[in-house]
Coordinates of C-alpha atoms and ligand atoms in Angstrom, one line a residue:
M1023 CA -3.2 -28.1 8.8
S1024 CA -0.4 -30.6 8.7
K1025 CA 1.8 -31.3 11.8
G1026 CA 5.4 -31.2 11.1
Q1027 CA 4.8 -29.8 7.6
V1028 CA 4.4 -26.6 5.7
D1029 CA 1.3 -25.4 3.9
A1030 CA 1.5 -22.5 1.5
L1031 CA -1.1 -19.8 0.7
L1032 CA -0.1 -18.3 -2.6
G1033 CA -1.6 -15.5 -4.7
I1034 CA -1.8 -17.1 -8.1
V1035 CA -2.7 -14.2 -10.3
F1036 CA -1.5 -10.5 -10.1
G1037 CA -1.6 -10.1 -6.3
D1038 CA -4.3 -8.5 -4.1
E1039 CA -6.3 -11.8 -4.2
G1040 CA -7.2 -11.5 -0.5
K1041 CA -4.2 -13.4 1.0
G1042 CA -4.3 -11.4 4.2
K1043 CA -7.9 -12.3 4.9
V1044 CA -7.3 -16.0 4.4
V1045 CA -4.0 -16.2 6.3
D1046 CA -5.7 -14.6 9.2
F1047 CA -8.6 -17.0 8.9
F1048 CA -6.2 -20.0 8.7
T1049 CA -3.9 -18.9 11.6
P1050 CA -5.7 -20.7 14.5
H1051 CA -4.8 -24.0 12.8
Y1052 CA -1.1 -23.4 12.6
D1053 CA 1.8 -22.8 15.0
V1054 CA 3.9 -20.5 12.9
V1055 CA 3.1 -18.1 10.1
A1056 CA 5.9 -17.0 7.8
R1057 CA 6.3 -14.6 5.0
F1058 CA 8.8 -15.8 2.4
A1059 CA 9.0 -13.1 -0.3
G1060 CA 8.5 -9.5 -1.0
G1061 CA 8.4 -6.6 1.4
P1062 CA 6.4 -3.4 1.8
N1063 CA 5.2 -3.6 -1.8
A1064 CA 2.6 -6.0 -0.4
G1065 CA -0.6 -4.7 1.2
H1066 CA -2.6 -7.4 3.0
T1067 CA -5.9 -6.4 4.4
I1068 CA -7.5 -8.0 7.4
I1069 CA -10.9 -7.1 8.7
F1070 CA -12.5 -8.5 11.9
D1071 CA -14.6 -7.2 14.8
G1072 CA -15.2 -3.9 13.0
K1073 CA -11.4 -3.3 12.7
K1074 CA -9.3 -3.1 9.6
F1075 CA -5.5 -3.5 9.3
V1076 CA -3.3 -3.4 6.2
L1077 CA -0.1 -5.3 6.7
R1078 CA 3.0 -4.8 4.5
S1079 CA 5.9 -6.7 5.9
I1080 CA 4.4 -8.3 9.0
P1081 CA 2.7 -11.7 8.5
S1082 CA -1.0 -11.8 8.7
G1083 CA -0.9 -14.3 11.5
I1084 CA 0.0 -11.6 13.9
F1085 CA -3.6 -11.1 15.4
D1086 CA -3.5 -14.5 17.1
E1087 CA -1.4 -13.8 20.2
N1088 CA -0.3 -17.4 20.6
K1089 CA 1.4 -17.8 17.3
I1090 CA 5.0 -17.1 16.1
N1091 CA 5.2 -14.9 13.0
I1092 CA 8.4 -14.9 10.9
I1093 CA 9.7 -12.5 8.3
G1094 CA 11.8 -15.0 6.3
N1095 CA 15.1 -14.7 4.5
G1096 CA 13.5 -14.3 1.1
C1097 CA 11.9 -11.0 2.2
V1098 CA 13.2 -7.4 2.0
V1099 CA 12.6 -5.1 4.9
A1100 CA 12.5 -1.3 5.2
P1101 CA 13.3 -0.5 8.8
D1102 CA 11.4 2.8 8.8
L1103 CA 8.2 1.3 7.3
F1104 CA 8.5 -1.8 9.5
M1105 CA 8.7 0.5 12.5
A1106 CA 5.6 2.5 11.5
E1107 CA 3.7 -0.8 10.8
A1108 CA 4.7 -2.4 14.0
R1109 CA 3.9 0.7 16.1
E1110 CA 0.5 0.8 14.7
L1111 CA -0.1 -2.7 15.8
E1112 CA 1.4 -2.0 19.2
A1113 CA -0.9 1.0 19.6
A1114 CA -3.8 -1.3 18.8
G1115 CA -2.8 -3.4 21.8
Y1116 CA -0.8 -6.2 20.1
Q1117 CA 2.5 -7.3 21.8
L1118 CA 4.9 -8.1 19.0
T1119 CA 8.5 -8.3 20.2
E1120 CA 8.3 -11.8 21.6
R1121 CA 6.5 -13.4 18.7
L1122 CA 7.6 -11.6 15.6
H1123 CA 11.0 -12.9 14.5
I1124 CA 13.0 -11.5 11.6
S1125 CA 15.5 -13.5 9.5
R1126 CA 19.1 -12.1 9.7
R1127 CA 19.3 -13.1 6.1
A1128 CA 16.5 -10.9 4.9
H1129 CA 17.8 -7.9 2.9
L1130 CA 17.5 -4.3 4.0
I1131 CA 15.8 -1.7 1.7
L1132 CA 17.8 1.5 2.0
P1133 CA 16.3 5.0 1.4
T1134 CA 18.6 5.2 -1.6
H1135 CA 17.0 1.9 -3.0
R1136 CA 13.7 3.8 -3.1
V1137 CA 15.3 6.7 -5.0
L1138 CA 16.9 4.2 -7.4
D1139 CA 13.4 2.6 -7.9
R1140 CA 12.1 6.0 -9.0
A1141 CA 15.1 6.8 -11.1
Y1142 CA 15.0 3.5 -13.0
E1143 CA 11.3 3.9 -13.6
A1144 CA 11.8 7.5 -14.8
A1145 CA 14.5 6.2 -17.2
K1146 CA 12.2 3.6 -18.7
G1147 CA 9.9 6.2 -20.2
K1148 CA 6.8 4.5 -21.7
S1149 CA 7.8 0.9 -20.6
K1150 CA 7.5 1.7 -16.9
V1151 CA 6.8 -1.3 -14.7
G1152 CA 4.6 0.8 -12.5
T1153 CA 6.3 -0.3 -9.3
T1154 CA 5.1 0.5 -5.9
G1155 CA 8.2 2.7 -5.4
K1156 CA 9.3 0.9 -2.3
G1157 CA 12.8 0.0 -3.6
I1158 CA 12.0 -3.6 -4.1
G1159 CA 13.7 -4.1 -7.5
P1160 CA 17.0 -2.3 -6.5
T1161 CA 17.2 -4.2 -3.2
Y1162 CA 16.8 -7.6 -4.8
S1163 CA 19.3 -6.5 -7.5
D1164 CA 21.9 -5.7 -4.9
K1165 CA 21.1 -9.1 -3.3
A1166 CA 21.9 -10.8 -6.6
A1167 CA 24.9 -8.6 -7.1
R1168 CA 26.2 -9.7 -3.7
I1169 CA 26.5 -6.1 -2.4
G1170 CA 23.3 -5.9 -0.4
L1171 CA 23.0 -5.3 3.3
R1172 CA 21.2 -7.9 5.5
V1173 CA 19.2 -7.6 8.7
G1174 CA 22.1 -9.4 10.4
D1175 CA 24.4 -6.6 9.4
I1176 CA 22.8 -4.2 11.9
E1177 CA 24.2 -6.4 14.7
N1178 CA 27.8 -5.3 14.2
D1179 CA 29.6 -2.3 12.8
F1180 CA 26.7 -1.3 10.7
A1181 CA 27.5 2.4 9.9
P1182 CA 30.4 1.9 7.6
K1183 CA 28.6 -0.8 5.6
Y1184 CA 25.6 1.5 5.3
E1185 CA 27.7 4.4 4.2
A1186 CA 29.5 2.4 1.6
L1187 CA 26.4 1.1 -0.1
K1188 CA 24.7 4.5 0.1
A1189 CA 27.8 6.0 -1.6
R1190 CA 27.6 3.5 -4.3
H1191 CA 23.9 4.3 -4.9
L1192 CA 24.5 8.0 -4.9
Q1193 CA 27.2 7.5 -7.6
I1194 CA 24.7 5.5 -9.8
L1195 CA 22.1 8.3 -9.3
A1196 CA 24.6 11.0 -10.2
D1197 CA 25.5 9.0 -13.3
L1198 CA 21.8 8.8 -14.3
G1199 CA 21.5 12.6 -13.7
F1200 CA 18.9 11.8 -11.1
T1201 CA 19.9 14.3 -8.4
D1202 CA 16.7 16.1 -7.4
F1203 CA 16.0 14.4 -4.1
D1204 CA 16.6 14.9 -0.4
I1205 CA 16.6 11.8 1.8
T1206 CA 17.7 13.7 5.0
E1207 CA 14.4 13.2 6.9
E1208 CA 13.8 9.8 5.5
E1209 CA 17.2 8.6 6.5
K1210 CA 16.7 9.8 10.1
K1211 CA 13.5 7.8 10.4
W1212 CA 15.2 4.9 8.7
M1213 CA 18.1 4.9 11.3
E1214 CA 15.4 5.1 14.0
G1215 CA 13.8 2.1 12.4
V1216 CA 17.1 0.2 12.6
E1217 CA 17.4 0.9 16.3
Y1218 CA 13.8 -0.1 16.8
M1219 CA 14.3 -3.4 15.0
R1220 CA 16.9 -4.4 17.5
K1221 CA 14.1 -5.0 20.0
F1222 CA 12.9 -8.0 17.9
H1223 CA 14.3 -11.5 17.7
L1224 CA 16.7 -11.2 14.8
S1225 CA 17.3 -14.9 14.3
N1226 CA 18.4 -17.7 12.0
T1227 CA 14.8 -18.3 11.0
E1228 CA 15.6 -21.2 8.7
Q1229 CA 16.9 -23.1 11.8
E1230 CA 14.0 -22.0 13.9
I1231 CA 11.4 -23.1 11.3
N1232 CA 13.1 -26.5 10.8
R1233 CA 13.3 -27.0 14.5
A1234 CA 9.6 -26.3 14.8
L1235 CA 8.9 -28.8 12.0
A1236 CA 11.0 -31.4 13.7
E1237 CA 8.9 -30.9 16.9
G1238 CA 5.8 -31.6 14.8
K1239 CA 4.6 -28.0 14.6
S1240 CA 2.8 -26.7 11.5
V1241 CA 3.9 -23.8 9.4
L1242 CA 1.8 -21.6 7.1
A1243 CA 3.8 -19.9 4.4
E1244 CA 2.2 -16.6 3.5
G1245 CA 2.7 -15.5 -0.1
A1246 CA 3.0 -12.0 -1.3
Q1247 CA 2.2 -10.6 -4.8
G1248 CA 1.0 -13.3 -7.2
S1249 CA 2.4 -16.0 -9.5
L1250 CA 2.1 -13.7 -12.6
L1251 CA 4.4 -11.2 -10.8
D1252 CA 7.0 -13.8 -10.1
I1253 CA 10.5 -12.9 -11.4
D1254 CA 10.8 -16.2 -13.4
H1255 CA 7.2 -17.2 -14.1
G1256 CA 5.4 -13.9 -14.4
T1257 CA 4.8 -11.6 -17.3
Y1258 CA 8.5 -10.4 -17.4
P1259 CA 9.6 -7.6 -17.4
F1260 CA 6.3 -6.4 -15.9
V1261 CA 6.8 -8.3 -12.6
S1262 CA 8.1 -7.9 -9.1
S1263 CA 11.6 -9.0 -8.3
S1264 CA 11.1 -12.0 -6.0
S1265 CA 10.1 -15.7 -6.3
T1266 CA 6.4 -15.5 -5.4
T1267 CA 5.6 -19.1 -6.4
A1268 CA 5.9 -22.4 -4.5
G1269 CA 9.6 -22.6 -5.2
G1270 CA 10.0 -19.3 -3.3
V1271 CA 8.6 -21.0 -0.2
C1272 CA 11.7 -23.3 -0.1
T1273 CA 14.3 -20.7 -0.9
G1274 CA 12.6 -17.9 1.1
L1275 CA 12.2 -19.8 4.3
G1276 CA 14.9 -22.5 4.0
V1277 CA 12.5 -25.4 4.0
A1278 CA 12.9 -28.5 1.9
P1279 CA 10.4 -29.2 -0.9
N1280 CA 9.2 -32.4 0.7
T1281 CA 8.0 -30.5 3.8
I1282 CA 5.3 -28.8 1.8
R1283 CA 2.0 -30.5 1.9
R1284 CA -0.9 -28.4 0.8
V1285 CA -0.6 -25.5 -1.6
Y1286 CA -3.6 -23.2 -1.5
G1287 CA -3.9 -21.1 -4.6
I1288 CA -5.9 -18.0 -4.0
F1289 CA -7.7 -16.0 -6.8
K1290 CA -10.7 -13.7 -7.2
A1291 CA -13.9 -14.6 -9.0
Y1292 CA -12.7 -12.1 -11.6
S1293 CA -9.2 -10.6 -12.4
T1294 CA -7.3 -7.4 -11.4
R1295 CA -3.9 -6.1 -12.0
V1296 CA -2.0 -3.0 -10.7
G1297 CA 0.8 -1.4 -12.6
S1298 CA 1.7 -2.0 -16.3
G1299 CA 2.0 -5.1 -18.3
P1300 CA -0.1 -7.4 -20.5
F1301 CA -3.6 -8.2 -19.2
P1302 CA -5.6 -9.9 -22.0
V1303 CA -8.9 -9.9 -20.0
E1304 CA -8.8 -6.2 -19.1
L1305 CA -12.1 -4.4 -19.5
F1306 CA -12.0 -0.8 -20.6
D1307 CA -15.7 -0.3 -20.6
E1308 CA -18.4 0.4 -18.0
T1309 CA -18.3 -3.3 -16.8
G1310 CA -14.7 -2.8 -15.8
D1311 CA -15.6 0.4 -13.9
T1312 CA -18.5 -1.5 -12.2
I1313 CA -16.3 -4.3 -11.0
R1314 CA -13.7 -1.7 -9.7
H1315 CA -16.4 0.2 -7.9
I1316 CA -18.2 -2.8 -6.3
G1317 CA -15.0 -4.6 -5.6
N1318 CA -13.3 -1.5 -4.2
E1319 CA -10.4 -2.2 -6.5
Y1320 CA -8.0 0.5 -5.5
G1321 CA -4.5 -0.4 -4.3
A1322 CA -4.0 -1.0 -0.6
V1323 CA -0.5 0.4 -0.8
T1324 CA -0.5 3.1 -3.5
G1325 CA -4.3 3.8 -3.8
R1326 CA -3.9 3.3 -7.6
N1327 CA -6.9 2.1 -9.6
R1328 CA -6.6 -1.6 -10.1
R1329 CA -7.2 -2.7 -13.7
C1330 CA -10.2 -5.1 -13.8
G1331 CA -11.4 -7.9 -16.0
W1332 CA -13.1 -11.3 -16.1
L1333 CA -11.6 -14.5 -14.7
D1334 CA -8.7 -15.8 -16.8
L1335 CA -8.6 -19.6 -16.9
V1336 CA -5.4 -19.6 -19.0
A1337 CA -3.6 -17.8 -16.2
L1338 CA -5.2 -19.9 -13.5
R1339 CA -4.3 -23.3 -15.1
Y1340 CA -0.7 -22.0 -15.7
A1341 CA -0.3 -20.9 -12.0
I1342 CA -1.8 -24.2 -10.7
M1343 CA 0.8 -26.1 -12.7
I1344 CA 3.8 -23.9 -11.6
N1345 CA 2.8 -24.1 -8.0
G1346 CA 1.3 -27.6 -7.7
V1347 CA -1.8 -26.1 -6.2
T1348 CA -3.8 -28.7 -4.3
D1349 CA -6.7 -26.4 -3.2
L1350 CA -8.2 -23.3 -4.8
V1351 CA -9.5 -20.5 -2.7
M1352 CA -12.0 -18.2 -4.5
M1353 CA -12.4 -14.7 -3.2
K1354 CA -14.7 -11.8 -3.7
S1355 CA -17.5 -13.9 -5.2
D1356 CA -20.0 -11.3 -3.8
V1357 CA -18.6 -8.6 -6.2
L1358 CA -20.3 -10.4 -9.1
D1359 CA -23.7 -10.7 -7.4
T1360 CA -25.5 -8.2 -9.7
F1361 CA -24.2 -9.3 -13.1
E1362 CA -26.7 -10.9 -15.5
T1363 CA -23.9 -12.6 -17.4
I1364 CA -20.4 -13.6 -16.2
R1365 CA -17.7 -14.1 -18.7
V1366 CA -14.7 -16.4 -18.4
C1367 CA -11.6 -16.3 -20.5
T1368 CA -10.9 -19.9 -21.8
A1369 CA -8.2 -19.1 -24.3
Y1370 CA -6.1 -16.4 -25.9
R1371 CA -6.2 -15.4 -29.6
K1372 CA -3.7 -13.5 -31.7
G1373 CA -4.7 -13.3 -35.4
D1374 CA -5.5 -16.9 -36.4
E1375 CA -3.6 -18.4 -33.5
V1376 CA -5.5 -19.6 -30.5
T1377 CA -3.9 -21.0 -27.4
T1378 CA -5.0 -22.3 -24.0
E1379 CA -1.4 -22.3 -22.7
M1380 CA 0.3 -19.3 -21.2
P1381 CA 2.4 -17.9 -24.1
Y1382 CA 6.0 -16.6 -23.7
D1383 CA 5.0 -13.1 -24.5
T1384 CA 1.5 -12.3 -23.3
E1385 CA 1.5 -8.9 -25.1
G1386 CA -0.9 -8.6 -28.1
W1387 CA -3.2 -11.5 -27.2
E1388 CA -6.9 -11.0 -26.7
A1389 CA -9.2 -13.1 -24.6
V1390 CA -11.6 -15.7 -25.9
Y1391 CA -14.6 -15.9 -23.6
E1392 CA -17.4 -18.2 -22.7
D1393 CA -20.5 -16.7 -21.2
L1394 CA -22.1 -18.1 -18.0
P1395 CA -25.3 -17.0 -16.3
G1396 CA -25.0 -14.7 -13.2
W1397 CA -26.6 -15.7 -9.9
N1398 CA -28.2 -12.3 -9.1
T1399 CA -28.4 -13.1 -5.4
P1400 CA -26.5 -11.3 -2.6
L1401 CA -23.9 -13.8 -1.2
T1402 CA -22.3 -11.8 1.6
D1403 CA -24.5 -13.1 4.4
I1404 CA -24.4 -16.7 3.4
R1405 CA -22.3 -18.9 5.6
T1406 CA -23.0 -22.5 4.4
E1407 CA -22.6 -24.3 1.1
E1408 CA -26.2 -25.4 1.1
A1409 CA -27.5 -21.9 1.2
L1410 CA -25.6 -20.8 -1.9
P1411 CA -27.7 -20.2 -5.1
Q1412 CA -27.4 -23.1 -7.6
T1413 CA -26.2 -20.8 -10.4
F1414 CA -23.2 -19.7 -8.2
K1415 CA -22.5 -23.4 -7.4
D1416 CA -22.5 -24.0 -11.1
Y1417 CA -19.9 -21.3 -11.6
V1418 CA -17.7 -22.9 -8.9
A1419 CA -18.2 -26.3 -10.5
Y1420 CA -17.3 -24.9 -13.9
I1421 CA -14.0 -23.5 -12.6
E1422 CA -13.2 -26.7 -10.8
K1423 CA -13.8 -28.7 -13.9
A1424 CA -11.8 -26.3 -16.1
T1425 CA -8.8 -26.3 -13.8
G1426 CA -9.0 -29.9 -12.5
T1427 CA -8.6 -28.5 -8.9
P1428 CA -11.1 -28.3 -6.1
I1429 CA -12.2 -25.0 -4.7
T1430 CA -12.2 -25.7 -0.9
I1431 CA -12.8 -22.2 0.4
L1432 CA -15.2 -19.5 -0.8
S1433 CA -15.0 -15.9 0.4
V1434 CA -18.2 -13.8 0.1
G1435 CA -17.1 -10.6 1.9
P1436 CA -14.1 -8.8 3.3
D1437 CA -14.8 -9.8 6.9
R1438 CA -13.0 -12.8 8.5
E1439 CA -16.5 -14.3 9.1
A1440 CA -17.6 -14.1 5.5
T1441 CA -15.9 -17.4 4.6
I1442 CA -17.3 -20.7 3.6
M1443 CA -15.3 -23.9 4.1
R1444 CA -16.3 -26.8 1.8
Ligands
GDP2701 P1 -3.9 -9.3 -0.6 O1 -2.8 -8.4 -1.0 O2 -3.9 -10.6 -1.4 O3 -3.9 -9.6 0.9 O4 -5.2 -8.6 -0.9 P2 -5.6 -7.0 -0.6 O5 -5.8 -6.8 0.9 O6 -4.6 -6.1 -1.3 O7 -6.9 -6.9 -1.4 C1 -8.0 -7.6 -1.2 C2 -9.2 -6.7 -0.9 O8 -10.4 -7.3 -1.0 C3 -9.2 -6.1 0.5 O9 -9.7 -4.8 0.5 C4 -10.1 -7.0 1.3 O10 -10.7 -6.4 2.4 C5 -11.1 -7.3 0.2 N1 -11.7 -8.7 0.3 C6 -11.1 -9.9 0.7 N2 -12.0 -10.9 0.5 C7 -13.2 -10.3 0.0 C8 -14.4 -10.9 -0.4 O11 -14.7 -12.1 -0.4 N3 -15.4 -10.0 -0.8 C9 -15.1 -8.6 -0.9 N4 -16.1 -7.8 -1.3 N5 -13.9 -8.1 -0.5 C10 -13.0 -8.9 -0.1
IMO2702 P1 0.2 -8.1 -2.5 O1 1.1 -8.9 -1.7 C1 -0.5 -6.3 -6.5 C2 3.1 -5.0 -8.7 C3 3.3 -3.5 -8.9 C4 4.1 -3.5 -10.2 C5 5.0 -4.7 -10.1 C6 6.4 -4.4 -9.6 O2 -0.6 -7.0 -1.8 O3 -0.7 -8.9 -3.4 P2 7.4 -3.7 -7.2 O4 7.2 -2.5 -6.4 O5 7.2 -5.0 -6.6 O6 8.8 -3.7 -7.9 O7 6.3 -3.6 -8.4 O8 4.3 -5.6 -9.1 N1 2.9 -5.4 -7.3 C7 1.8 -5.8 -6.7 N2 0.5 -5.8 -7.3 N3 -0.3 -6.7 -5.2 C8 1.0 -6.7 -4.7 O9 1.2 -7.3 -3.5 C9 2.0 -6.2 -5.4 N4 3.4 -6.1 -5.2 C10 3.9 -5.6 -6.3 O10 2.1 -2.8 -9.0 O11 3.2 -3.7 -11.2
MG2703 MG1 -2.5 -6.4 -1.6

C-alpha cells in the first residue's frame, strides 16, 4: 500500500488469472478500489467464508464495507447487468449505494450494442474473435467514433439520445441483413437498470480519485482482462477493445503516471486463453484436459472451456515490460501439484527462426520448452513460505530469474485464505 498513490493489479496474460481473489485480499490495505477498463466481459471470482461471488462490473473491493469502490471512466456499463449484479450483492446483505460510485464518463452498453457484437462475429465467419457477446467492441467503437452514450447522459433528457443511437444501430443491422432478433424484453430490463443506476453516486470520479490522493489516501486500480487482450499490445485482432495495461490505469481513471507506485502483474502457474487467437503453448492432449479439469478452467462469464497450456515466459517478459511490473503474483500453483514434469515455454520457433521476444504476429509460432521437475505435494493447505516444498520454491526462483521480477504473492487455492505473502 502506498499513501497518496495508486497501485495497480493487472492481469498480464489472457485474463482469468485470479484478479478478483487478489483485489479482495488486498482491499483492507487501501482506501479506494477502482476498475479502469472493460465491463461485463470480465468475471472476477471471490471466495471467502464458504461464499462465492462472481463480479463483472463492480470492483472486487466491495466486500469490505469501509471502502469506496469506483467504476472508472475507462469502463463500459450495461445498466441491466449492473442492476442484476448489484441486487445479488444487496440480497447477500451488502449496502452499495453509498460506497459504489460510477463515473459519468463511463460509456453505456445498449441492448443493440450486444446485437451488433453478435452480428459482427457472425459476419467474420472463421476469423471470429470469440467475444463474450456483451457488446464490448461495439460500445468502445462508438466511444471512439464520438457517438457513444455515457452514464452522465442519463441525468438529462436521455430518451431522445437513446432512441437516436438505437436507430443508428438498427440501420447498421438492417444493412448487414441481421434482423432476426427481438430486444423488447431486454430493453425493458435495460431501462429499469437505468432507473436503478440513479440511486448511485454518478460522479466525476477522476476528481474524486485525485482528491483522495491529495488527502493521502491509497487507491488500488483493478485490472480486467489481461495484457495480451489489450487493444494495442495484445494479439490483435484477437483482443478485447480496451486498454487493459498500465497505461489504461491513467486514461481509465484520470490519474497521472507519476501517481502509480507498485504494479502487480498477476499470472497463473500455467496458461489459459478463452476465445480465438494465437496461443503457442496450447496443449491439445490429455495434459491440457487434466489442467482444465483440475484448474476448473471453464469461463466464469460464458462457461466456455478455457484453452490450457504451460507457462509462457515470452508472454510474461513482454507483459512485464509493457506494464512496468514491480511485483509478480503467481496464482493456481496448486493445480500443478500432481505433475511429474512441468514444462515452461522459453522461446517461440517458426521454421529456423527462434525468438524470445513477442513477435508482431504470434500466429504460426510453436513453443520451445524447458522441462522442470514437479513438486508432487499438495500446496493448498500451506500458509507459509517455509512450509513450501523445495521443488516448488525452485520453480518460483526459476520464474523470478527468467523474468528478473520478484514473485511477492503465491496463491495455492481459490479461497481468500489460501494466499502466501513473501
Ligand atoms: P479473474 O477474472 O482474473 O478475476 O479470474 P477468474 O475469477 O475468472 O478465474 C480464476 C479462477 O481461479 C476462479 O474460479 C478462482 O476461484 C480460481 N482461483 C483463484 N486463485 C486460485 C488458486 O490459487 N488455486 C485454485 N485452484 N483456484 C484459484
Ligand atoms: P477477466 O477480467 C478472459 C476475451 C474473450 C474474447 C476477447 C474479446 O475475467 O479476466 P470481448 O467480449 O471483450 O470483446 O471479447 O477477449 N475476454 C476475456 N478472456 N477473461 C476476461 O476477463 C475476458 N474478457 C474478454 O473471450 O476472446
Ligand atoms: Mg475472469
